[in-house]
Structures are given as C-alpha cells and as structure tokens.
C-alpha cells in the first residue's frame, strides 16, 4: 500500500468495483434479489460520496471508507488485498481524525466483526434488520478511547 488520500471524482468507478468485489467475497448470506437491489442503491450514490482511499504505489484505489461525522458508514477492501493491513491502516487513519468511531457490521460477517474487535471496537448493541429494513441483523460497534 502506498498512501491514504481523499477520493476524487475520477475514483468513483473504482470504488464501485471494490465494493462489488468485496461484497461478493464477504457477503454470501445475501439473497440474489437483495444483492441486486443493494447494488443498484450503492451504484446510484457511492461515486458521489466523500471517501478516503487506500492506494497502491501506482495510486490505484485498493480500499475505501466512508465516514459521516464520527460514524464509519463503510469500509471495503479489494479482496486481492485482504489480510495485508489495508483495512487496519484506513481505520487507524479514521481514528487519527476522530477519537471515537462507531460502525455497524452485518452479524453474518464474522470476519468483519473479528477485525473490528481486534481493532479494539466493542459491541454496543444489535438491530434485527439492516438500515434499509432487510432481514440482515447488524452489530453496532464503538471504538475504545
């Protein structure tokens, strides 16, 4: 990994590509219909969202995160880079900007929960449905100060 930088307009398509690859690799619990519906929703908004990118030495995005205030809305890493510290670097960057962060993780995504708990996030609650009302429970997490 080379650096962390704010996303630019030209990065929008790559963010969507990372999101799709990461979801396909980690969200096998989604039904095909829900996966397609979520894809359409994300494709409509993700390229315009302010994001932080982790980039490779050629400045190609390899992961991204979205932060709204002190809430991390999204953290997705290209599966080719899983396990190489990209997510950790992005979260550490977010924590350098905000002393405390919250985030939500699909309960069925055990690897993501383990990642956040290794980063010293603690569980603060649970919702039976995701933010769009779909039957995918969320675990609510908060970083330790």
C-alpha positions as CSV (number, residue, x, y, z in Angstrom):
1,X,0.0,0.0,0.0
2,X,1.2,3.4,-0.8
3,X,-0.9,6.0,0.8
4,X,-4.3,7.2,2.1
5,X,-5.9,10.1,0.4
6,X,-9.4,11.6,-0.2
7,X,-11.3,10.2,-3.2
8,X,-11.5,12.3,-6.4
9,X,-14.4,12.3,-8.9
10,X,-12.3,10.0,-11.2
11,X,-12.2,7.3,-8.5
12,X,-16.0,6.7,-8.5
13,X,-16.0,3.7,-10.8
14,X,-13.1,2.0,-9.0
15,X,-14.9,2.4,-5.6
16,X,-17.9,0.7,-7.0
17,X,-15.7,-2.1,-8.4
18,X,-14.0,-2.5,-5.0
19,X,-17.5,-2.6,-3.3
20,X,-18.8,-5.2,-5.7
21,X,-15.7,-7.5,-5.3
22,X,-15.6,-7.1,-1.6
23,X,-19.3,-7.8,-1.1
24,X,-19.1,-10.9,-3.4
25,X,-16.2,-12.2,-1.3
26,X,-17.7,-11.5,2.1
27,X,-21.5,-11.3,1.9
28,X,-22.5,-14.7,0.8
29,X,-25.5,-14.5,3.1
30,X,-27.3,-12.0,0.8
31,X,-30.1,-13.4,-1.3
32,X,-29.6,-12.8,-5.1
33,X,-32.5,-10.4,-5.2
34,X,-31.2,-8.4,-2.2
35,X,-27.7,-8.4,-3.6
36,X,-29.0,-6.9,-6.9
37,X,-31.2,-4.3,-5.1
38,X,-28.3,-3.2,-2.9
39,X,-26.0,-3.0,-5.9
40,X,-28.4,-0.6,-7.6
41,X,-28.7,1.5,-4.5
42,X,-24.9,1.7,-4.0
43,X,-24.2,2.4,-7.7
44,X,-26.5,5.4,-7.5
45,X,-24.8,7.0,-4.6
46,X,-21.3,5.7,-3.9
47,X,-19.4,7.5,-6.7
48,X,-20.6,10.9,-5.3
49,X,-19.9,10.1,-1.6
50,X,-16.8,11.7,0.0
51,X,-14.4,8.8,0.7
52,X,-11.0,8.0,2.0
53,X,-8.9,5.7,-0.2
54,X,-6.1,3.4,0.4
55,X,-4.0,3.3,-2.8
56,X,-1.3,1.1,-4.2
57,X,2.1,2.5,-5.3
58,X,0.5,3.4,-8.7
59,X,-2.2,5.5,-6.9
60,X,-4.9,2.9,-7.8
61,X,-7.5,2.5,-5.0
62,X,-7.3,-0.8,-3.2
63,X,-9.8,0.0,-0.4
64,X,-12.0,2.8,0.8
65,X,-14.0,4.0,3.8
66,X,-16.9,6.4,4.2
67,X,-17.2,8.5,7.4
68,X,-20.2,10.6,8.4
69,X,-19.3,12.6,11.4
70,X,-17.8,10.0,13.8
71,X,-19.7,7.1,12.2
72,X,-17.9,4.9,9.7
73,X,-20.6,4.1,7.1
74,X,-18.4,1.7,5.1
75,X,-15.1,0.0,4.9
76,X,-14.4,-2.2,1.9
77,X,-11.1,-3.6,0.7
78,X,-10.4,-5.2,-2.7
79,X,-10.2,-9.0,-1.9
80,X,-6.8,-9.2,-3.6
81,X,-5.6,-7.0,-0.7
82,X,-7.4,-8.8,2.2
83,X,-5.1,-9.6,5.1
84,X,-2.4,-7.1,4.1
85,X,-3.2,-4.4,6.6
86,X,-5.2,-2.1,4.3
87,X,-8.3,-2.0,6.5
88,X,-6.2,-1.5,9.6
89,X,-4.5,1.5,8.0
90,X,-7.8,3.0,7.0
91,X,-9.3,2.6,10.4
92,X,-6.2,4.0,12.1
93,X,-6.5,7.0,9.8
94,X,-10.1,7.5,10.8
95,X,-9.1,7.2,14.4
96,X,-6.5,9.9,13.9
97,X,-9.3,12.2,12.7
98,X,-11.8,11.2,15.4
99,X,-11.0,10.0,18.9
100,X,-14.1,7.7,18.9
101,X,-15.8,6.0,16.0
102,X,-18.9,3.9,15.6
103,X,-19.8,1.5,12.9
104,X,-22.3,-1.2,12.1
105,X,-21.4,-4.7,10.7
106,X,-23.7,-7.4,9.4
107,X,-23.9,-10.1,12.1
108,X,-23.4,-12.8,9.4
109,X,-20.0,-11.2,8.5
110,X,-17.9,-12.9,11.2
111,X,-14.6,-11.9,9.7
112,X,-15.5,-8.2,9.8
113,X,-16.7,-8.4,13.4
114,X,-13.4,-10.2,14.4
115,X,-11.5,-7.4,12.5
116,X,-13.2,-4.6,14.4
117,X,-12.9,-6.4,17.8
118,X,-9.1,-6.9,17.1
119,X,-9.0,-3.1,16.4
120,X,-10.5,-2.6,20.0
121,X,-14.0,-1.9,19.0
122,X,-16.6,-3.1,21.4
123,X,-20.2,-4.2,20.8
124,X,-22.8,-1.6,21.9
125,X,-26.0,-3.2,20.5
126,X,-27.7,-5.1,17.8
127,X,-30.5,-4.5,15.3
128,X,-32.7,-7.2,13.8
129,X,-32.6,-5.5,10.4
130,X,-30.2,-3.5,8.3
131,X,-30.6,0.2,7.6
132,X,-32.9,-0.5,4.7
133,X,-35.1,-2.8,6.7
134,X,-33.8,-6.0,5.2
135,X,-33.6,-9.1,7.5
136,X,-29.8,-8.9,8.0
137,X,-29.0,-8.1,11.6
138,X,-26.4,-5.5,12.4
139,X,-23.9,-5.5,15.3
140,X,-23.3,-1.9,16.5
141,X,-19.7,-1.2,17.5
142,X,-17.8,1.7,19.1
143,X,-14.0,2.2,19.2
144,X,-12.3,2.2,22.6
145,X,-10.9,5.6,23.5
